[in-house]
mmCIF file of C-alpha atoms in Angstrom:
data_model
loop_
_atom_site.group_PDB
_atom_site.id
_atom_site.type_symbol
_atom_site.label_atom_id
_atom_site.label_comp_id
_atom_site.label_asym_id
_atom_site.label_seq_id
_atom_site.Cartn_x
_atom_site.Cartn_y
_atom_site.Cartn_z
ATOM 1 C CA ILE A 148 -11.042 29.603 4.442
ATOM 2 C CA ILE A 149 -7.393 28.674 4.929
ATOM 3 C CA GLU A 150 -5.324 31.184 2.998
ATOM 4 C CA LYS A 151 -2.195 29.047 2.602
ATOM 5 C CA PRO A 152 -0.532 25.966 4.141
ATOM 6 C CA LEU A 153 1.284 26.330 7.439
ATOM 7 C CA ASP A 154 5.082 26.160 7.408
ATOM 8 C CA PRO A 155 5.854 23.446 10.023
ATOM 9 C CA ILE A 156 9.634 23.951 9.931
ATOM 10 C CA SER A 157 11.049 26.282 12.573
ATOM 11 C CA GLU A 158 14.566 26.892 13.848
ATOM 12 C CA ALA A 159 13.882 24.636 16.823
ATOM 13 C CA SER A 160 12.582 21.821 14.612
ATOM 14 C CA LYS A 161 15.839 21.813 12.648
ATOM 15 C CA SER A 162 17.677 20.590 15.754
ATOM 16 C CA ARG A 163 15.458 17.491 15.916
ATOM 17 C CA LEU A 164 15.044 14.473 13.634
ATOM 18 C CA LEU A 165 11.358 14.865 12.754
ATOM 19 C CA GLU A 166 9.247 12.790 10.397
ATOM 20 C CA TYR A 167 6.368 14.835 8.927
ATOM 21 C CA THR A 168 2.929 13.474 8.053
ATOM 22 C CA ILE A 169 0.550 16.039 6.544
ATOM 23 C CA GLN A 170 -3.112 15.835 5.506
ATOM 24 C CA LEU A 171 -4.470 18.458 3.085
ATOM 25 C CA ASN A 172 -8.046 18.637 1.762
ATOM 26 C CA TYR A 173 -8.942 20.803 -1.230
ATOM 27 C CA LYS A 174 -12.225 21.852 -2.822
ATOM 28 C CA VAL A 175 -12.029 22.454 -6.583
ATOM 29 C CA GLU A 176 -14.288 23.236 -9.540
ATOM 30 C CA SER A 177 -12.637 20.766 -11.900
ATOM 31 C CA ILE A 178 -10.843 17.567 -10.926
ATOM 32 C CA GLU A 179 -9.200 17.448 -14.349
ATOM 33 C CA LYS A 180 -7.534 20.847 -13.921
ATOM 34 C CA ALA A 181 -6.595 20.131 -10.293
ATOM 35 C CA ARG A 182 -5.073 16.806 -11.314
ATOM 36 C CA ALA A 183 -2.978 18.444 -14.039
ATOM 37 C CA THR A 184 -1.784 21.156 -11.632
ATOM 38 C CA LEU A 185 -0.906 18.626 -8.946
ATOM 39 C CA LEU A 186 1.029 16.352 -11.309
ATOM 40 C CA ASN A 187 2.979 19.338 -12.587
ATOM 41 C CA VAL A 188 3.955 20.288 -9.023
ATOM 42 C CA VAL A 189 4.814 16.762 -7.889
ATOM 43 C CA LYS A 190 7.091 15.873 -10.810
ATOM 44 C CA LYS A 191 9.606 18.594 -9.879
ATOM 45 C CA ASP A 192 10.991 17.189 -6.603
ATOM 46 C CA SER A 193 8.546 14.606 -5.272
ATOM 47 C CA TYR A 194 6.898 11.348 -6.224
ATOM 48 C CA ILE A 195 3.423 9.818 -5.933
ATOM 49 C CA ALA A 196 3.242 6.794 -3.611
ATOM 50 C CA SER A 197 -0.441 6.046 -4.345
ATOM 51 C CA SER A 198 -3.319 7.662 -6.224
ATOM 52 C CA GLN A 199 -7.041 7.092 -6.811
ATOM 53 C CA THR A 200 -9.376 9.199 -8.972
ATOM 54 C CA ASN A 201 -13.181 8.963 -9.205
ATOM 55 C CA VAL A 202 -15.200 10.646 -11.991
ATOM 56 C CA THR A 203 -18.033 8.136 -12.342
ATOM 57 C CA SER A 204 -20.416 8.479 -9.397
ATOM 58 C CA GLY A 205 -21.270 10.744 -6.477
ATOM 59 C CA TYR A 206 -18.722 13.563 -6.434
ATOM 60 C CA GLU A 207 -15.560 13.964 -8.471
ATOM 61 C CA SER A 208 -12.682 13.102 -6.161
ATOM 62 C CA MET A 209 -8.996 12.336 -6.065
ATOM 63 C CA ILE A 210 -7.055 10.827 -3.169
ATOM 64 C CA LEU A 211 -3.304 10.426 -3.254
ATOM 65 C CA GLN A 212 -0.192 10.193 -1.127
ATOM 66 C CA VAL A 213 2.882 12.160 -2.119
ATOM 67 C CA GLN A 214 6.413 11.839 -0.750
ATOM 68 C CA ILE A 215 8.113 15.243 -0.651
ATOM 69 C CA PRO A 216 11.742 15.998 0.319
ATOM 70 C CA VAL A 217 11.685 17.935 3.582
ATOM 71 C CA SER A 218 14.219 20.335 2.091
ATOM 72 C CA ALA A 219 11.599 21.376 -0.498
ATOM 73 C CA MET A 220 8.503 20.660 1.585
ATOM 74 C CA TYR A 221 7.115 24.135 2.231
ATOM 75 C CA ASP A 222 7.834 25.442 -1.267
ATOM 76 C CA THR A 223 6.020 22.397 -2.657
ATOM 77 C CA LEU A 224 3.061 22.946 -0.326
ATOM 78 C CA LEU A 225 2.821 26.558 -1.517
ATOM 79 C CA GLN A 226 2.822 25.345 -5.119
ATOM 80 C CA MET A 227 0.031 22.916 -4.238
ATOM 81 C CA ASP A 228 -2.042 25.888 -3.129
ATOM 82 C CA LYS A 229 -2.727 26.419 -6.845
ATOM 83 C CA ILE A 230 -4.835 23.233 -6.816
ATOM 84 C CA GLY A 231 -7.872 24.903 -5.256
ATOM 85 C CA GLN A 232 -9.365 26.047 -1.962
ATOM 86 C CA LEU A 233 -7.649 24.503 1.072
ATOM 87 C CA THR A 234 -10.414 23.395 3.457
ATOM 88 C CA TYR A 235 -8.561 21.173 5.935
ATOM 89 C CA GLU A 236 -4.990 20.862 7.184
ATOM 90 C CA ASP A 237 -3.425 18.455 9.683
ATOM 91 C CA ILE A 238 0.312 18.337 10.414
ATOM 92 C CA ARG A 239 1.874 15.709 12.666
ATOM 93 C CA THR A 240 5.456 14.810 13.512
ATOM 94 C CA GLN A 241 7.287 11.841 14.963
ATOM 95 C CA ASP A 242 10.537 12.639 16.744
ATOM 96 C CA TRP A 243 13.295 10.123 15.939
ATOM 97 C CA THR A 244 16.080 12.018 17.726
ATOM 98 C CA GLU A 245 16.222 9.786 20.806
ATOM 99 C CA HIS A 246 15.996 6.595 18.755
ATOM 100 C CA ASN A 247 18.827 7.784 16.539
ATOM 101 C CA GLU A 248 21.046 8.456 19.567
ATOM 102 C CA LEU A 249 20.335 4.918 20.782
ATOM 103 C CA GLN A 250 21.578 3.507 17.468
ATOM 104 C CA LYS A 251 24.776 5.555 17.806
ATOM 105 C CA ILE A 252 25.323 4.113 21.284
ATOM 106 C CA LYS A 253 24.769 0.576 19.969
ATOM 107 C CA LEU A 254 27.265 1.088 17.148
ATOM 108 C CA SER A 255 29.874 2.510 19.514
ATOM 109 C CA ARG A 256 29.339 -0.294 22.023
ATOM 110 C CA GLU A 257 29.618 -3.048 19.420
ATOM 111 C CA ALA A 258 32.761 -1.480 17.966
ATOM 112 C CA LEU A 259 34.404 -1.634 21.422
ATOM 113 C CA ARG A 260 33.190 -5.206 21.946
ATOM 114 C CA MET A 261 34.700 -6.329 18.654
ATOM 115 C CA ILE A 262 38.039 -4.785 19.616
ATOM 116 C CA ARG A 263 38.002 -6.470 23.053
ATOM 117 C CA ARG A 264 37.012 -9.853 21.625
ATOM 118 C CA SER A 265 39.646 -9.660 18.946
ATOM 119 C CA LYS A 266 42.339 -8.911 21.538
ATOM 120 C CA ALA A 267 41.080 -11.657 23.847
ATOM 121 C CA ALA A 268 41.156 -14.149 21.000
ATOM 122 C CA ASN A 269 44.752 -13.292 20.193
ATOM 123 C CA LYS A 270 45.890 -13.586 23.795
ATOM 124 C CA GLY A 271 43.755 -16.532 24.936
ATOM 125 C CA SER A 272 44.842 -20.161 24.812
ATOM 126 C CA ALA A 273 43.213 -22.745 22.541
ATOM 127 C CA GLU A 274 41.477 -24.313 25.552
ATOM 128 C CA THR A 275 39.747 -21.124 26.709
ATOM 129 C CA TRP A 276 39.106 -19.367 23.393
ATOM 130 C CA ASN A 277 39.078 -21.511 20.272
ATOM 131 C CA TRP A 278 38.573 -20.320 16.720
ATOM 132 C CA LYS A 279 34.852 -21.240 16.654
ATOM 133 C CA ASP A 280 34.091 -19.291 19.842
ATOM 134 C CA ARG A 281 35.914 -16.252 18.509
ATOM 135 C CA GLU A 282 34.118 -16.278 15.163
ATOM 136 C CA GLU A 283 30.687 -16.703 16.746
ATOM 137 C CA ALA A 284 31.296 -13.842 19.174
ATOM 138 C CA LEU A 285 32.551 -11.552 16.421
ATOM 139 C CA GLU A 286 29.648 -12.535 14.174
ATOM 140 C CA ARG A 287 27.126 -11.576 16.875
ATOM 141 C CA SER A 288 28.760 -8.179 17.268
ATOM 142 C CA GLU A 289 28.864 -7.617 13.506
ATOM 143 C CA ASP A 290 25.186 -8.574 13.162
ATOM 144 C CA THR A 291 24.202 -6.173 15.941
ATOM 145 C CA ALA A 292 26.296 -3.413 14.372
ATOM 146 C CA ASP A 293 24.741 -4.041 10.948
ATOM 147 C CA ALA A 294 21.232 -3.900 12.419
ATOM 148 C CA ALA A 295 22.032 -0.587 14.120
ATOM 149 C CA LYS A 296 23.430 0.823 10.859
ATOM 150 C CA LEU A 297 20.287 -0.209 8.990
ATOM 151 C CA GLU A 298 18.081 1.338 11.670
ATOM 152 C CA SER A 299 20.075 4.580 11.442
ATOM 153 C CA TRP A 300 19.571 4.605 7.674
ATOM 154 C CA LYS A 301 15.820 4.085 8.128
ATOM 155 C CA ILE A 302 15.661 7.038 10.511
ATOM 156 C CA LYS A 303 17.479 9.274 8.017
ATOM 157 C CA ASP A 304 15.072 8.149 5.299
ATOM 158 C CA HIS A 305 12.033 8.836 7.521
ATOM 159 C CA VAL A 306 13.115 12.376 8.289
ATOM 160 C CA ALA A 307 14.274 13.167 4.754
ATOM 161 C CA TRP A 308 10.823 12.675 3.207
ATOM 162 C CA ALA A 309 7.495 14.179 4.285
ATOM 163 C CA LYS A 310 4.408 12.025 3.744
ATOM 164 C CA VAL A 311 1.632 14.253 2.390
ATOM 165 C CA ASN A 312 -1.886 12.829 2.033
ATOM 166 C CA ILE A 313 -4.058 14.899 -0.310
ATOM 167 C CA SER A 314 -7.826 14.680 -0.735
ATOM 168 C CA ILE A 315 -9.457 16.673 -3.544
ATOM 169 C CA SER A 316 -13.229 16.933 -3.965
ATOM 170 C CA GLY A 317 -14.923 18.391 -7.037
ATOM 171 C CA LYS A 318 -18.435 18.959 -8.307
ATOM 172 C CA GLU A 319 -21.343 16.560 -7.927
ATOM 173 C CA LEU A 320 -21.693 14.180 -10.839
ATOM 174 C CA PRO A 321 -25.060 13.808 -12.617
ATOM 175 C CA THR A 322 -26.931 10.582 -12.059
ATOM 176 C CA LYS A 323 -26.654 8.305 -15.067
ATOM 177 C CA ILE A 324 -29.134 5.707 -16.309
ATOM 178 C CA GLN A 325 -27.363 2.386 -16.425
ATOM 179 C CA LEU A 326 -28.841 0.013 -18.988
ATOM 180 C CA PRO A 327 -28.509 -3.685 -18.272
ATOM 181 C CA ASN A 328 -26.415 -5.766 -20.628
ATOM 182 C CA TYR A 329 -29.188 -7.363 -22.730
ATOM 183 C CA LYS A 330 -26.676 -9.069 -24.981
ATOM 184 C CA ASP A 331 -25.259 -11.087 -22.088
ATOM 185 C CA ALA A 332 -28.802 -11.938 -20.912
ATOM 186 C CA LEU A 333 -29.752 -13.298 -24.366
ATOM 187 C CA VAL A 334 -26.547 -15.316 -24.589
ATOM 188 C CA SER A 335 -27.179 -16.789 -21.119
ATOM 189 C CA ALA A 336 -30.773 -17.671 -22.067
ATOM 190 C CA ALA A 337 -29.628 -19.368 -25.296
ATOM 191 C CA ASN A 338 -26.991 -21.331 -23.405
ATOM 192 C CA PHE A 339 -29.617 -22.428 -20.875
ATOM 193 C CA LEU A 340 -31.962 -23.689 -23.613
ATOM 194 C CA LEU A 341 -29.146 -25.546 -25.367
ATOM 195 C CA GLU A 342 -28.192 -27.176 -22.078
ATOM 196 C CA LEU A 343 -31.810 -28.318 -21.594
ATOM 197 C CA THR A 344 -31.807 -29.956 -25.046
ATOM 198 C CA TYR A 345 -28.557 -31.709 -24.123
ATOM 199 C CA TYR A 346 -30.155 -33.236 -21.024
ATOM 200 C CA PHE A 347 -33.267 -34.168 -23.058
ATOM 201 C CA VAL A 348 -31.138 -36.023 -25.628
ATOM 202 C CA TRP A 349 -29.302 -37.791 -22.809
ATOM 203 C CA ILE A 350 -32.470 -38.830 -20.905
ATOM 204 C CA PHE A 351 -34.725 -39.689 -23.898
ATOM 205 C CA PRO A 352 -33.206 -43.151 -24.718
ATOM 206 C CA ILE A 353 -33.351 -44.182 -21.064
ATOM 207 C CA ALA A 354 -36.977 -43.054 -20.795
ATOM 208 C CA LEU A 355 -37.871 -44.869 -24.028
ATOM 209 C CA VAL A 356 -36.332 -48.146 -22.817
ATOM 210 C CA GLY A 357 -38.131 -47.788 -19.486
ATOM 211 C CA TYR A 358 -41.435 -47.179 -21.277
ATOM 212 C CA LEU A 359 -40.998 -50.259 -23.521
ATOM 213 C CA LEU A 360 -40.111 -52.448 -20.517
ATOM 214 C CA PHE A 361 -43.185 -51.199 -18.678
ATOM 215 C CA LYS A 362 -45.430 -51.964 -21.691
ATOM 216 C CA GLY A 363 -43.870 -55.422 -22.047
ATOM 217 C CA TYR A 364 -44.450 -56.167 -18.381
ATOM 218 C CA LYS A 365 -48.122 -55.187 -18.648
ATOM 219 C CA TRP A 366 -48.561 -57.335 -21.786
ATOM 220 C CA ILE A 367 -47.049 -60.391 -20.031
ATOM 221 C CA ARG A 368 -49.338 -59.862 -17.021
ATOM 222 C CA ARG A 369 -52.316 -60.066 -19.342
#
């Protein structure tokens, strides 16, 4: 039995840009109570990204993904311990520190390039550096800088929210007798019979004419 969730945040981890992905499995007596407890915990600081609940066949179960602010992650995990018995725990991280430093380098580099190109454009002659060349060069630098800024924002967003996948299993559900839908079967049968009468009405005149022609042919042969 796992007494309580592990606190993945240490002093060393605070110096890195870490994205947390956590898997927690719980065993409970009542899915309904566990669901109410979980929703009460989540609504304080977090939000549900996806959720699926089963109370119809097999075992009661609930699977969901919750996004939790890293600043409130461990306190929220402790609150989730009220759901039921923790039976499985998996904590993984992705380190974005190096990637974030690369984006800083790109931003700094493009800022210097824009300054150099702007100065070159002001000093250059029309033959060597026309307005179109200058604008295209500056536009490339601005696009690269914008992409680096967006990537930096994505990194901050990744590390600000922990992705917690929760699986809750409850009691076994009793097997239910499922009666077929006799009403639909009767309606289908009635429709089939009506469709047969439609084809009979459509074919009857043709068959009658064919029969009369056949009788007439035999009479002439006589």
